[in-house]
CSV table of C-alpha atoms in Angstrom, one decimal:
chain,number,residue,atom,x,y,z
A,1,UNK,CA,2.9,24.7,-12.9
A,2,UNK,CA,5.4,27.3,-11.6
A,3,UNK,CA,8.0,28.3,-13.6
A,4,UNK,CA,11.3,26.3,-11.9
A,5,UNK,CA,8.7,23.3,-12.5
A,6,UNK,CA,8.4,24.3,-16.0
A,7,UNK,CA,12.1,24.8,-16.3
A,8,UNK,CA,12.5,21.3,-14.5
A,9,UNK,CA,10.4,19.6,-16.5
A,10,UNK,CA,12.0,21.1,-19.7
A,11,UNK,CA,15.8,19.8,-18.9
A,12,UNK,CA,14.5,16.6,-17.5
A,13,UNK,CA,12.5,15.8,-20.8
A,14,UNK,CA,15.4,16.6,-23.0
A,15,UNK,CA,17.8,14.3,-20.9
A,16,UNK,CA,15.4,11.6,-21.3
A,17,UNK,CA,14.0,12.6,-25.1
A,18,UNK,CA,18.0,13.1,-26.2
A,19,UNK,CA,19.6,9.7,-24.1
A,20,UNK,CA,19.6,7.3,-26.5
A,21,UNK,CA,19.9,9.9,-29.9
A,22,UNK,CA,17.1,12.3,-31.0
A,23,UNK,CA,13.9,10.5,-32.3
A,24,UNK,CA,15.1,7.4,-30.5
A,25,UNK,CA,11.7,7.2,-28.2
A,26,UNK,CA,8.6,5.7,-29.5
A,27,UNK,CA,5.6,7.7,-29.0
A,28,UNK,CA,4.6,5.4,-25.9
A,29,UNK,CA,7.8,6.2,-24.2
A,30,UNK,CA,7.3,9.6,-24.7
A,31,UNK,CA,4.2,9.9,-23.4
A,32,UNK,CA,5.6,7.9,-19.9
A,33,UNK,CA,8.0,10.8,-20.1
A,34,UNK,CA,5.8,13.3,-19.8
A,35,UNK,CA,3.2,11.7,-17.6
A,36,UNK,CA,5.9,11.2,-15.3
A,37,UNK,CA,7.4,14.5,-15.4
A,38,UNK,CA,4.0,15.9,-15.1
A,39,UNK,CA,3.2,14.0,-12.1
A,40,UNK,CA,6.2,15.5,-10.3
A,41,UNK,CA,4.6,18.8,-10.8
A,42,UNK,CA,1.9,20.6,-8.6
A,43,UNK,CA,-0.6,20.9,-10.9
A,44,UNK,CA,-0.7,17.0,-11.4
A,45,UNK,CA,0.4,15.5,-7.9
A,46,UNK,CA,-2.1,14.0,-5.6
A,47,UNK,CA,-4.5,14.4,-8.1
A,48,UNK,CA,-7.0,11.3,-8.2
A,49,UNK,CA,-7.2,9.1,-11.6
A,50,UNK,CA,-10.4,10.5,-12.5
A,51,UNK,CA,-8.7,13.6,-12.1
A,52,UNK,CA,-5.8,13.2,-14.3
A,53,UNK,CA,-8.5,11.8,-16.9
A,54,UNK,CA,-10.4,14.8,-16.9
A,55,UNK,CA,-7.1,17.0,-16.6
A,56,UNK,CA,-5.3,15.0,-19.8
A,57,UNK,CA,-8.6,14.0,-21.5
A,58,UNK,CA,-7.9,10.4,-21.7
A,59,UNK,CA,-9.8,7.1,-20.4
A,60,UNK,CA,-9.2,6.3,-16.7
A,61,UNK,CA,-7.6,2.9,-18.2
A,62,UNK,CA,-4.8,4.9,-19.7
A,63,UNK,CA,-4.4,6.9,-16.6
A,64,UNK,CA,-3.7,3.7,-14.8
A,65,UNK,CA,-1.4,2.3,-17.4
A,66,UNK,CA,0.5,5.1,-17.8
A,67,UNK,CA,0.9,5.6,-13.7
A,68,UNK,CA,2.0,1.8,-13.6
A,69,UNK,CA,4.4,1.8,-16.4
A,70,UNK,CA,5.9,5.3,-15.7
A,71,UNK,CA,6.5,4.4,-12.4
A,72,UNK,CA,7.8,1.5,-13.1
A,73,UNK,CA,10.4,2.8,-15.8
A,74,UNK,CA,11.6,5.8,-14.1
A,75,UNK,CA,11.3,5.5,-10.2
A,76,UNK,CA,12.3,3.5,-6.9
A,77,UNK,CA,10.0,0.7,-6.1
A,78,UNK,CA,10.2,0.5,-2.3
A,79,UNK,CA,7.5,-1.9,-1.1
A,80,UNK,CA,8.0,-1.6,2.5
A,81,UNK,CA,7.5,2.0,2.0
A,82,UNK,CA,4.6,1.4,-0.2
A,83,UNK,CA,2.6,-0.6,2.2
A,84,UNK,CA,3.9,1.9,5.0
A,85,UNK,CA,1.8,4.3,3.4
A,86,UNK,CA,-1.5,2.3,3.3
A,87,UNK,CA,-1.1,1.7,6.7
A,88,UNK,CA,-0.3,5.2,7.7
A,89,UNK,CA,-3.7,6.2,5.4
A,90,UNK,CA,-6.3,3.5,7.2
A,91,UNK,CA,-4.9,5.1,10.6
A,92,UNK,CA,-5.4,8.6,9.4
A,93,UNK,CA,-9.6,7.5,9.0
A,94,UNK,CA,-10.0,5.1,11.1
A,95,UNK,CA,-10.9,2.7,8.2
A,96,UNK,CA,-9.3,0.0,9.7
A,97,UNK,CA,-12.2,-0.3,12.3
A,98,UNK,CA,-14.8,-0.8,9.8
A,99,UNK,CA,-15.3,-4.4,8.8
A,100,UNK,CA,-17.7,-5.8,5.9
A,101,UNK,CA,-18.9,-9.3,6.5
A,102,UNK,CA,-15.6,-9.6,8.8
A,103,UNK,CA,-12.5,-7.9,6.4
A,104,UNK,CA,-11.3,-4.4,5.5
A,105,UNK,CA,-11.4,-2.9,3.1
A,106,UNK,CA,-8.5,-0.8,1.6
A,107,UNK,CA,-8.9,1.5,-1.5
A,108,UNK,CA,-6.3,0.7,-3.9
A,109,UNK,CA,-6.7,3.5,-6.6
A,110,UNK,CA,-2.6,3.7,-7.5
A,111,UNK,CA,-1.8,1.2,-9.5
A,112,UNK,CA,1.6,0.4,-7.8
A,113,UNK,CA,0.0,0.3,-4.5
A,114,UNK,CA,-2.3,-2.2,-5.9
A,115,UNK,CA,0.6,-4.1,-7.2
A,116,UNK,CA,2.6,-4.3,-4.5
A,117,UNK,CA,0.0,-5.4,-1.7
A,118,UNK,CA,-1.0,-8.0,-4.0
A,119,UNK,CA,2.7,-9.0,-4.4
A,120,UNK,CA,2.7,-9.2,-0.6
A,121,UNK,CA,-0.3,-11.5,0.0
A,122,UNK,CA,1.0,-13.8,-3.2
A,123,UNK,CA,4.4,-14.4,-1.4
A,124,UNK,CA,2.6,-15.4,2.1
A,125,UNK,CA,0.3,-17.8,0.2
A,126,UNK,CA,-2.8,-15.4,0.2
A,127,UNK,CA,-4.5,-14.2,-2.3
A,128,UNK,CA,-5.9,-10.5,-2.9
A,129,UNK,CA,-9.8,-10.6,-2.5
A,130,UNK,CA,-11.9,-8.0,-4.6
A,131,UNK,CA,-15.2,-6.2,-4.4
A,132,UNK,CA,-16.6,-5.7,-7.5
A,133,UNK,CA,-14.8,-2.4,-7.7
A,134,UNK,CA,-11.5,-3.8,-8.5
A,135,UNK,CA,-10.1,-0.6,-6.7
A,136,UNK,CA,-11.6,-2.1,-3.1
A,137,UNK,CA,-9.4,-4.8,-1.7
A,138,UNK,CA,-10.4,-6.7,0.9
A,139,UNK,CA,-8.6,-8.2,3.3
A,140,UNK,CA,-9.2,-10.0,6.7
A,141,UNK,CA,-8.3,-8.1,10.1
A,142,UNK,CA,-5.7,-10.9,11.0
A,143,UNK,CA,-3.8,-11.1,7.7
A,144,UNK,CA,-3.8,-6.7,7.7
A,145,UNK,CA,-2.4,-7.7,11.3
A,146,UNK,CA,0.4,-9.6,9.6
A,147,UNK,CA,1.3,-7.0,7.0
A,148,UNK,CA,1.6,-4.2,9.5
A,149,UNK,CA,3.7,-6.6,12.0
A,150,UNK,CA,5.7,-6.9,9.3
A,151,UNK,CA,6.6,-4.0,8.2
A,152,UNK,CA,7.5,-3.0,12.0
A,153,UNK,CA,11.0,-2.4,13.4
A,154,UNK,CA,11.3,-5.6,15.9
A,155,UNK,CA,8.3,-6.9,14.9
A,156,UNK,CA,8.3,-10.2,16.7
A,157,UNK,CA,9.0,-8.2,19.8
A,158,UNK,CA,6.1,-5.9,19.2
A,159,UNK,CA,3.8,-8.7,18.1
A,160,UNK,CA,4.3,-10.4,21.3
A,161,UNK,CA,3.6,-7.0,23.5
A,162,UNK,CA,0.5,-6.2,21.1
A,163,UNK,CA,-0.9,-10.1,21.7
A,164,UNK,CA,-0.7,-9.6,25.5
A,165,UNK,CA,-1.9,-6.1,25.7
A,166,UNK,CA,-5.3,-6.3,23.5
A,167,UNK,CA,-5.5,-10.1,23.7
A,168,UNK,CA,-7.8,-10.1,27.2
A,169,UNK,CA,-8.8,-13.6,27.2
A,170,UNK,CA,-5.4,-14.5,28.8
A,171,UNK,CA,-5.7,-18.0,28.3
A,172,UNK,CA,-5.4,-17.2,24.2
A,173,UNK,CA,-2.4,-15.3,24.3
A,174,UNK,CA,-0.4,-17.6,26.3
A,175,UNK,CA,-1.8,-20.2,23.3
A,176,UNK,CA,-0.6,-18.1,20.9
A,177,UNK,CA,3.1,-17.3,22.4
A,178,UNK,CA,3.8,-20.2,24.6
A,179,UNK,CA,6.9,-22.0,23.7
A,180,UNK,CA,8.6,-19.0,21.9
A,181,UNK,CA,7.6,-20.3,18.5
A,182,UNK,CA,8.5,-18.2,15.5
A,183,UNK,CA,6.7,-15.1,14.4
A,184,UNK,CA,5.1,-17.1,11.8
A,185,UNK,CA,4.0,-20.2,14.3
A,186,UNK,CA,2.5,-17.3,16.2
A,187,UNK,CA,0.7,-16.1,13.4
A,188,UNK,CA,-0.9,-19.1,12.7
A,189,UNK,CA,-1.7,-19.9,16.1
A,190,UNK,CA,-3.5,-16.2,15.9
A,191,UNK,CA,-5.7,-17.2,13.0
A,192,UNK,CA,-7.2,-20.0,14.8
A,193,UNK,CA,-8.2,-18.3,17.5
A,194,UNK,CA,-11.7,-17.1,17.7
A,195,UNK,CA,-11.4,-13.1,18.5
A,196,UNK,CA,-14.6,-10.8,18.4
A,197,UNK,CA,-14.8,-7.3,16.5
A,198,UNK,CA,-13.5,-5.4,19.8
A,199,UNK,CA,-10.4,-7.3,20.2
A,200,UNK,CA,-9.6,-7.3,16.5
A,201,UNK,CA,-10.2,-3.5,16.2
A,202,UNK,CA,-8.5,-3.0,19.7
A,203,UNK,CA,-5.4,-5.6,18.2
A,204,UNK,CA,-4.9,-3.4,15.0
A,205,UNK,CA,-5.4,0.2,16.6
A,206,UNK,CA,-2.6,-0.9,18.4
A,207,UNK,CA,-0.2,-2.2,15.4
A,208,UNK,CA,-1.1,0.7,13.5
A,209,UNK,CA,-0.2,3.2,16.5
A,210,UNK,CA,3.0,1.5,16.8
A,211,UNK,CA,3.9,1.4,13.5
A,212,UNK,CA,3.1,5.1,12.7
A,213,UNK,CA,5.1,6.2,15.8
A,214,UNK,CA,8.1,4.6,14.1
């Protein structure tokens, strides 16, 4: 920790320790305090939960809690921006083009990432889908399709250029976009189509190059 990290962390803590009147915190919200602090530090950033574990000598479990809580107590929850950074991470290996028995999978180790992707299939009427690692969501190529149309500056207009461009069967994207139905008539029409491992890989190399060039 440098020292205007240490000198950060030392005023923010006693704004935080001294808001509501000294010895007002319980020993749980001072330990989100100073997990959170920490966090915002380079010694603890982008550091893994098994990291922070060994680092802070406490169970995983705790690690997770405390991430979730603190985050929740003290910062911004911006779920667009959340998901836009699971997207940006499956283009930056690829791992979008690796199926198992036909879905993704997506690694989920921060709890609010979790959280929020979950959040998102609930309110479309999915449901999140784990391995037995409960850190490994899967997810079908269509519905990761959805989420990253989604999440897309005119994504109605881009879902209909994406459909024609990777769709080749030409006789399927005209099924899917004929009639100008909504974006969420043309997402079910999607679904029941019948599309091999090329054309979803090629369909979601595309959505994901679009949305990280935006």
């Amino acid at each position: 920790m440098t020292k205007t990290e240490q000198q950060e962390f030392a005023v923010r803590f006693l704004e935080i320790f001294l808001a509501g009147g000294f010895g007002s915190l319980t020993k749980r919200e001072v330990e989100l305090a100073v997990f959170y602090l920490l966090r915002r530090t380079s010694d603890y950033q982008d550091k893994s939960n098994y990291e922070l574990a060994t680092m802070l000598r406490i169970p995983e479990y705790k690690v997770k809690s405390l991430r979730l809580t603190s985050a929740l107590k003290y910062e911004t929850i911006n779920r667009a921006a959340i998901l836009g950074d699971i997207v940006i991470r499956l283009a930056a290996n690829n791992q979008y083009a690796n199926f198992d028995k036909g879905k993704v999978e997506i690694s989920l180790e921060d709890p609010i990432e979790k959280r929020e992707l979950e959040q998102y299939l609930k309110s479309k009427g999915h449901h999140a889908e784990y391995t037995i690692n409960s850190e490994i969501l899967r997810i079908a190529p269509v519905r990761l399709f959805e989420l990253i149309v989604d999440n897309m500056e005119n994504g109605e207009a881009e879902f209909d250029r994406l459909v024609r461009e990777h769709l080749e069967d030409t006789a399927a994207s005209e099924r899917i976009l004929e009639g100008a139905p909504s974006i969420g008539q043309k997402l079910t029409r999607l679904r029941k189509e019948v599309l091999d491992t090329n054309t979803l890989v090629s369909l979601l190399g595309g959505a994901i190059g679009g949305f990280v060039k935006n």
